[in-house]
mmCIF file of C-alpha atoms in Angstrom:
data_model
loop_
_atom_site.group_PDB
_atom_site.id
_atom_site.type_symbol
_atom_site.label_atom_id
_atom_site.label_comp_id
_atom_site.label_asym_id
_atom_site.label_seq_id
_atom_site.Cartn_x
_atom_site.Cartn_y
_atom_site.Cartn_z
ATOM 1 C CA UNK A 1 -0.096 0.295 0.203
ATOM 2 C CA UNK A 2 1.054 3.656 -0.682
ATOM 3 C CA UNK A 3 2.187 5.185 2.440
ATOM 4 C CA UNK A 4 4.127 8.240 4.238
ATOM 5 C CA UNK A 5 6.860 8.336 6.377
ATOM 6 C CA UNK A 6 6.873 11.175 8.876
ATOM 7 C CA UNK A 7 10.014 11.679 11.478
ATOM 8 C CA UNK A 8 8.474 14.295 14.278
ATOM 9 C CA UNK A 9 4.984 13.975 13.389
ATOM 10 C CA UNK A 10 3.951 13.878 17.505
ATOM 11 C CA UNK A 11 3.315 18.071 17.450
ATOM 12 C CA UNK A 12 3.816 21.153 15.430
ATOM 13 C CA UNK A 13 4.748 21.057 12.165
ATOM 14 C CA UNK A 14 5.312 17.401 11.970
ATOM 15 C CA UNK A 15 1.912 17.134 12.860
ATOM 16 C CA UNK A 16 0.638 19.372 10.061
ATOM 17 C CA UNK A 17 1.977 17.163 7.586
ATOM 18 C CA UNK A 18 -0.308 14.469 8.062
ATOM 19 C CA UNK A 19 -2.967 16.852 6.842
ATOM 20 C CA UNK A 20 -1.446 18.187 3.850
ATOM 21 C CA UNK A 21 -0.385 15.167 2.938
ATOM 22 C CA UNK A 22 -3.902 13.286 2.956
ATOM 23 C CA UNK A 23 -5.282 16.508 1.122
ATOM 24 C CA UNK A 24 -2.281 16.579 -1.775
ATOM 25 C CA UNK A 25 -1.723 12.659 -1.539
ATOM 26 C CA UNK A 26 -5.148 10.676 -1.620
ATOM 27 C CA UNK A 27 -3.080 7.890 -2.701
ATOM 28 C CA UNK A 28 -1.490 7.562 0.359
ATOM 29 C CA UNK A 29 -3.248 4.885 2.644
ATOM 30 C CA UNK A 30 -1.007 4.316 5.360
ATOM 31 C CA UNK A 31 0.941 6.572 7.786
ATOM 32 C CA UNK A 32 4.044 5.179 9.709
ATOM 33 C CA UNK A 33 4.261 8.099 11.875
ATOM 34 C CA UNK A 34 7.481 7.923 14.265
ATOM 35 C CA UNK A 35 8.408 10.261 17.441
ATOM 36 C CA UNK A 36 9.330 9.658 21.317
ATOM 37 C CA UNK A 37 5.692 10.097 22.488
ATOM 38 C CA UNK A 38 3.689 6.989 21.499
ATOM 39 C CA UNK A 39 0.469 8.460 23.037
ATOM 40 C CA UNK A 40 0.190 11.699 21.119
ATOM 41 C CA UNK A 41 0.916 9.932 18.148
ATOM 42 C CA UNK A 42 -1.953 7.488 18.442
ATOM 43 C CA UNK A 43 -4.564 10.610 19.212
ATOM 44 C CA UNK A 44 -3.216 11.075 15.684
ATOM 45 C CA UNK A 45 -4.266 8.055 14.430
ATOM 46 C CA UNK A 46 -8.147 8.541 16.278
ATOM 47 C CA UNK A 47 -8.661 11.590 14.177
ATOM 48 C CA UNK A 48 -8.276 9.530 10.741
ATOM 49 C CA UNK A 49 -10.312 6.186 11.711
ATOM 50 C CA UNK A 50 -10.413 6.105 6.992
ATOM 51 C CA UNK A 51 -6.561 5.800 7.336
ATOM 52 C CA UNK A 52 -4.215 3.309 8.558
ATOM 53 C CA UNK A 53 -1.690 4.805 10.933
ATOM 54 C CA UNK A 54 0.685 2.859 12.705
ATOM 55 C CA UNK A 55 2.581 4.822 16.086
ATOM 56 C CA UNK A 56 6.091 4.094 15.676
ATOM 57 C CA UNK A 57 7.657 5.172 18.989
ATOM 58 C CA UNK A 58 11.499 5.219 18.332
ATOM 59 C CA UNK A 59 14.191 7.732 19.839
ATOM 60 C CA UNK A 60 15.919 8.612 16.432
ATOM 61 C CA UNK A 61 18.728 9.752 18.509
ATOM 62 C CA UNK A 62 20.105 6.256 19.401
ATOM 63 C CA UNK A 63 21.552 3.638 17.020
ATOM 64 C CA UNK A 64 19.183 1.198 18.436
ATOM 65 C CA UNK A 65 16.503 2.854 17.440
ATOM 66 C CA UNK A 66 17.383 3.195 13.330
ATOM 67 C CA UNK A 67 17.940 -0.528 13.805
ATOM 68 C CA UNK A 68 14.264 -1.492 14.353
ATOM 69 C CA UNK A 69 13.062 1.100 12.157
ATOM 70 C CA UNK A 70 15.454 -0.799 8.971
ATOM 71 C CA UNK A 71 13.835 -3.814 10.662
ATOM 72 C CA UNK A 72 10.296 -2.612 10.012
ATOM 73 C CA UNK A 73 10.968 -1.672 6.633
ATOM 74 C CA UNK A 74 12.269 -4.839 5.447
ATOM 75 C CA UNK A 75 9.436 -7.085 6.932
ATOM 76 C CA UNK A 76 6.994 -4.756 6.033
ATOM 77 C CA UNK A 77 8.301 -3.840 2.147
ATOM 78 C CA UNK A 78 6.287 -0.534 1.894
ATOM 79 C CA UNK A 79 5.541 1.411 -1.178
ATOM 80 C CA UNK A 80 6.873 5.501 0.261
ATOM 81 C CA UNK A 81 5.408 8.388 -2.073
ATOM 82 C CA UNK A 82 6.079 10.532 0.965
ATOM 83 C CA UNK A 83 9.630 10.863 3.865
ATOM 84 C CA UNK A 84 9.142 13.638 5.880
ATOM 85 C CA UNK A 85 12.081 14.319 7.515
ATOM 86 C CA UNK A 86 11.160 16.408 10.389
ATOM 87 C CA UNK A 87 12.301 15.416 13.930
ATOM 88 C CA UNK A 88 14.901 17.507 15.273
ATOM 89 C CA UNK A 89 15.533 19.999 18.299
ATOM 90 C CA UNK A 90 17.534 23.366 18.940
ATOM 91 C CA UNK A 91 19.136 24.972 22.295
ATOM 92 C CA UNK A 92 19.622 28.087 22.635
ATOM 93 C CA UNK A 93 22.909 28.511 24.956
ATOM 94 C CA UNK A 94 25.954 29.927 24.986
ATOM 95 C CA UNK A 95 28.154 26.511 23.468
ATOM 96 C CA UNK A 96 30.843 26.506 26.457
ATOM 97 C CA UNK A 97 28.314 26.531 29.304
ATOM 98 C CA UNK A 98 26.400 24.065 27.325
ATOM 99 C CA UNK A 99 25.343 20.661 28.066
ATOM 100 C CA UNK A 100 27.759 17.998 25.752
ATOM 101 C CA UNK A 101 24.823 15.964 25.602
ATOM 102 C CA UNK A 102 22.108 18.120 24.524
ATOM 103 C CA UNK A 103 24.380 19.383 22.528
ATOM 104 C CA UNK A 104 25.896 15.990 20.204
ATOM 105 C CA UNK A 105 22.643 15.028 20.828
ATOM 106 C CA UNK A 106 21.686 17.921 18.032
ATOM 107 C CA UNK A 107 23.748 16.505 15.543
ATOM 108 C CA UNK A 108 22.594 12.493 16.798
ATOM 109 C CA UNK A 109 18.857 13.750 15.304
ATOM 110 C CA UNK A 110 19.101 16.401 13.094
ATOM 111 C CA UNK A 111 21.896 14.961 11.156
ATOM 112 C CA UNK A 112 22.780 11.404 12.007
ATOM 113 C CA UNK A 113 19.085 10.484 11.390
ATOM 114 C CA UNK A 114 17.906 11.804 9.421
ATOM 115 C CA UNK A 115 20.777 10.988 7.181
ATOM 116 C CA UNK A 116 20.162 7.195 8.184
ATOM 117 C CA UNK A 117 16.436 7.302 7.339
ATOM 118 C CA UNK A 118 17.263 9.208 4.120
ATOM 119 C CA UNK A 119 18.770 5.819 3.028
ATOM 120 C CA UNK A 120 17.040 3.358 4.409
ATOM 121 C CA UNK A 121 13.986 4.474 3.144
ATOM 122 C CA UNK A 122 15.099 4.818 -0.598
ATOM 123 C CA UNK A 123 14.935 1.537 -1.949
ATOM 124 C CA UNK A 124 11.141 1.729 -1.071
ATOM 125 C CA UNK A 125 10.561 5.100 -2.453
ATOM 126 C CA UNK A 126 7.731 5.219 -5.754
ATOM 127 C CA UNK A 127 8.685 6.987 -8.964
ATOM 128 C CA UNK A 128 7.881 10.241 -8.303
ATOM 129 C CA UNK A 129 8.166 10.432 -4.847
ATOM 130 C CA UNK A 130 9.442 12.844 -2.334
ATOM 131 C CA UNK A 131 11.893 13.387 0.416
ATOM 132 C CA UNK A 132 11.119 16.386 2.198
ATOM 133 C CA UNK A 133 13.676 17.679 4.439
ATOM 134 C CA UNK A 134 13.381 20.312 7.720
ATOM 135 C CA UNK A 135 15.829 22.583 7.696
ATOM 136 C CA UNK A 136 15.535 26.168 8.967
ATOM 137 C CA UNK A 137 15.977 29.545 8.087
ATOM 138 C CA UNK A 138 19.417 28.939 10.647
ATOM 139 C CA UNK A 139 21.222 26.701 8.069
ATOM 140 C CA UNK A 140 21.293 30.275 5.302
ATOM 141 C CA UNK A 141 24.353 31.779 8.133
ATOM 142 C CA UNK A 142 25.727 30.542 11.058
ATOM 143 C CA UNK A 143 23.555 31.476 14.610
ATOM 144 C CA UNK A 144 25.370 32.526 17.699
ATOM 145 C CA UNK A 145 23.848 30.826 20.627
ATOM 146 C CA UNK A 146 22.787 27.873 18.297
ATOM 147 C CA UNK A 147 25.487 27.426 16.906
ATOM 148 C CA UNK A 148 25.674 23.665 16.830
ATOM 149 C CA UNK A 149 21.666 23.472 15.565
ATOM 150 C CA UNK A 150 22.546 26.091 13.056
ATOM 151 C CA UNK A 151 25.129 23.990 11.824
ATOM 152 C CA UNK A 152 23.263 21.182 11.552
ATOM 153 C CA UNK A 153 20.936 22.793 9.290
ATOM 154 C CA UNK A 154 23.589 23.866 7.150
ATOM 155 C CA UNK A 155 23.661 20.306 6.738
ATOM 156 C CA UNK A 156 20.160 20.044 6.229
ATOM 157 C CA UNK A 157 20.520 21.662 3.258
ATOM 158 C CA UNK A 158 23.385 21.340 1.342
ATOM 159 C CA UNK A 159 22.636 17.805 2.052
ATOM 160 C CA UNK A 160 19.014 17.931 0.640
ATOM 161 C CA UNK A 161 20.554 19.771 -2.756
ATOM 162 C CA UNK A 162 22.974 17.264 -3.826
ATOM 163 C CA UNK A 163 20.315 14.894 -3.198
ATOM 164 C CA UNK A 164 18.131 16.922 -5.168
ATOM 165 C CA UNK A 165 20.497 16.315 -8.036
ATOM 166 C CA UNK A 166 21.452 12.897 -7.150
ATOM 167 C CA UNK A 167 17.901 11.095 -7.360
ATOM 168 C CA UNK A 168 16.931 13.194 -10.274
ATOM 169 C CA UNK A 169 16.906 10.353 -12.536
ATOM 170 C CA UNK A 170 15.584 7.833 -10.216
ATOM 171 C CA UNK A 171 12.597 10.360 -10.510
ATOM 172 C CA UNK A 172 12.730 11.134 -6.491
ATOM 173 C CA UNK A 173 12.301 14.521 -5.931
ATOM 174 C CA UNK A 174 14.163 15.813 -2.765
ATOM 175 C CA UNK A 175 13.563 19.843 -1.331
ATOM 176 C CA UNK A 176 15.244 21.440 2.061
ATOM 177 C CA UNK A 177 12.269 23.537 3.986
ATOM 178 C CA UNK A 178 13.351 26.212 4.998
ATOM 179 C CA UNK A 179 10.576 28.057 7.857
ATOM 180 C CA UNK A 180 11.263 30.930 9.880
ATOM 181 C CA UNK A 181 10.420 30.642 13.592
ATOM 182 C CA UNK A 182 6.490 28.790 14.075
ATOM 183 C CA UNK A 183 4.530 28.703 17.114
ATOM 184 C CA UNK A 184 5.248 25.084 18.244
ATOM 185 C CA UNK A 185 6.436 23.423 21.431
ATOM 186 C CA UNK A 186 10.600 24.056 19.267
ATOM 187 C CA UNK A 187 11.197 27.350 21.543
ATOM 188 C CA UNK A 188 9.865 25.608 24.623
ATOM 189 C CA UNK A 189 12.686 22.682 24.430
ATOM 190 C CA UNK A 190 15.546 25.259 22.817
ATOM 191 C CA UNK A 191 15.087 27.322 26.177
ATOM 192 C CA UNK A 192 13.770 30.452 24.748
ATOM 193 C CA UNK A 193 10.501 30.781 25.086
ATOM 194 C CA UNK A 194 8.370 34.282 25.730
ATOM 195 C CA UNK A 195 11.163 37.145 26.613
ATOM 196 C CA UNK A 196 13.949 34.988 26.704
ATOM 197 C CA UNK A 197 15.534 36.193 23.366
ATOM 198 C CA UNK A 198 15.271 39.919 22.256
ATOM 199 C CA UNK A 199 15.406 38.753 18.266
ATOM 200 C CA UNK A 200 13.277 35.572 18.353
ATOM 201 C CA UNK A 201 10.485 37.719 19.544
ATOM 202 C CA UNK A 202 10.682 40.380 17.138
ATOM 203 C CA UNK A 203 11.050 38.142 14.049
ATOM 204 C CA UNK A 204 7.845 37.400 12.357
ATOM 205 C CA UNK A 205 6.236 34.044 12.795
ATOM 206 C CA UNK A 206 5.223 31.801 9.543
ATOM 207 C CA UNK A 207 2.021 29.482 9.874
ATOM 208 C CA UNK A 208 3.542 25.149 9.980
ATOM 209 C CA UNK A 209 0.159 24.546 8.367
ATOM 210 C CA UNK A 210 1.043 27.152 5.060
ATOM 211 C CA UNK A 211 4.826 25.845 5.574
ATOM 212 C CA UNK A 212 3.137 22.133 5.032
ATOM 213 C CA UNK A 213 1.395 22.998 2.314
ATOM 214 C CA UNK A 214 3.109 25.239 0.820
ATOM 215 C CA UNK A 215 6.669 22.875 1.318
ATOM 216 C CA UNK A 216 4.685 20.010 -0.527
ATOM 217 C CA UNK A 217 3.343 21.849 -3.461
ATOM 218 C CA UNK A 218 7.122 23.053 -4.417
ATOM 219 C CA UNK A 219 8.663 19.823 -3.675
ATOM 220 C CA UNK A 220 6.050 18.124 -6.333
ATOM 221 C CA UNK A 221 7.101 21.350 -8.396
ATOM 222 C CA UNK A 222 10.531 20.181 -8.198
ATOM 223 C CA UNK A 223 12.249 23.014 -5.946
ATOM 224 C CA UNK A 224 15.114 22.178 -4.159
ATOM 225 C CA UNK A 225 14.811 24.516 -0.943
ATOM 226 C CA UNK A 226 10.893 26.086 0.095
ATOM 227 C CA UNK A 227 10.856 29.347 2.079
ATOM 228 C CA UNK A 228 7.603 30.891 3.357
ATOM 229 C CA UNK A 229 7.685 34.651 3.487
ATOM 230 C CA UNK A 230 8.808 37.460 1.805
ATOM 231 C CA UNK A 231 10.968 38.712 4.928
ATOM 232 C CA UNK A 232 12.651 34.911 5.220
ATOM 233 C CA UNK A 233 13.899 34.786 1.794
ATOM 234 C CA UNK A 234 14.924 38.199 1.596
ATOM 235 C CA UNK A 235 17.096 37.438 4.668
ATOM 236 C CA UNK A 236 18.108 33.965 2.089
ATOM 237 C CA UNK A 237 19.635 36.692 -0.059
ATOM 238 C CA UNK A 238 20.880 38.710 2.519
ATOM 239 C CA UNK A 239 22.375 35.495 3.722
ATOM 240 C CA UNK A 240 24.532 34.769 0.306
ATOM 241 C CA UNK A 241 25.456 38.577 -0.631
ATOM 242 C CA UNK A 242 27.058 39.771 2.992
ATOM 243 C CA UNK A 243 29.891 38.620 4.946
ATOM 244 C CA UNK A 244 28.298 35.952 7.810
ATOM 245 C CA UNK A 245 30.525 38.042 9.923
ATOM 246 C CA UNK A 246 28.460 40.673 9.374
ATOM 247 C CA UNK A 247 25.421 38.713 9.525
ATOM 248 C CA UNK A 248 26.280 37.164 13.100
ATOM 249 C CA UNK A 249 25.771 40.927 14.772
ATOM 250 C CA UNK A 250 22.278 40.475 14.027
ATOM 251 C CA UNK A 251 21.567 36.727 14.619
ATOM 252 C CA UNK A 252 22.978 36.273 18.101
ATOM 253 C CA UNK A 253 19.714 34.633 20.111
#
């Protein structure tokens, strides 16, 4: 059966991708929703009784979880139409005083797991299928006090652009999604809730529903990257033409 795989699917942008895929890909009958919080995944499954939804509780920062996912693929042989790599997190803090496990964990989830999931799923992907990798506007330039997070998202952006070219002959489209700040649980996990960062408080928010819908449409059209909103598209342009040393005077979180 035609399948969509979504990581980080229990809330926020990941949850919005479920509805967007249902609307744009009516042929998708099965959803593999991957996240740590299985109870939330089960609640989402109850909202879509007409779809077959597998609630897969995994911590993608751990190698054993990747091995379990690989085994699930081998046992079920899904026909994957859409892969959304949304799992990830950031931390807003000075690197020198930061928790080591949290900093290296960002690399494990944002980079290593995304790379592994993509490689594991590719043999099961159909012609004219999509890989959607969620990056961030932080990928455009280094971000002081979110140094590791920005670096991981730069990896996601570069990796996705290269795969976009590599997989074109196979009919698989790859798109890196680079949203600006959204009102999700991301900032609570990052430790940058309202009032703790003047930069984040001032930046315009983007709607996660619009990001999910728009990025899928862009990916289907063969776009390698997607950014929502003129403000953030202009920032992307500035990051291409201005020295990053100058931009970092304004991007510190």
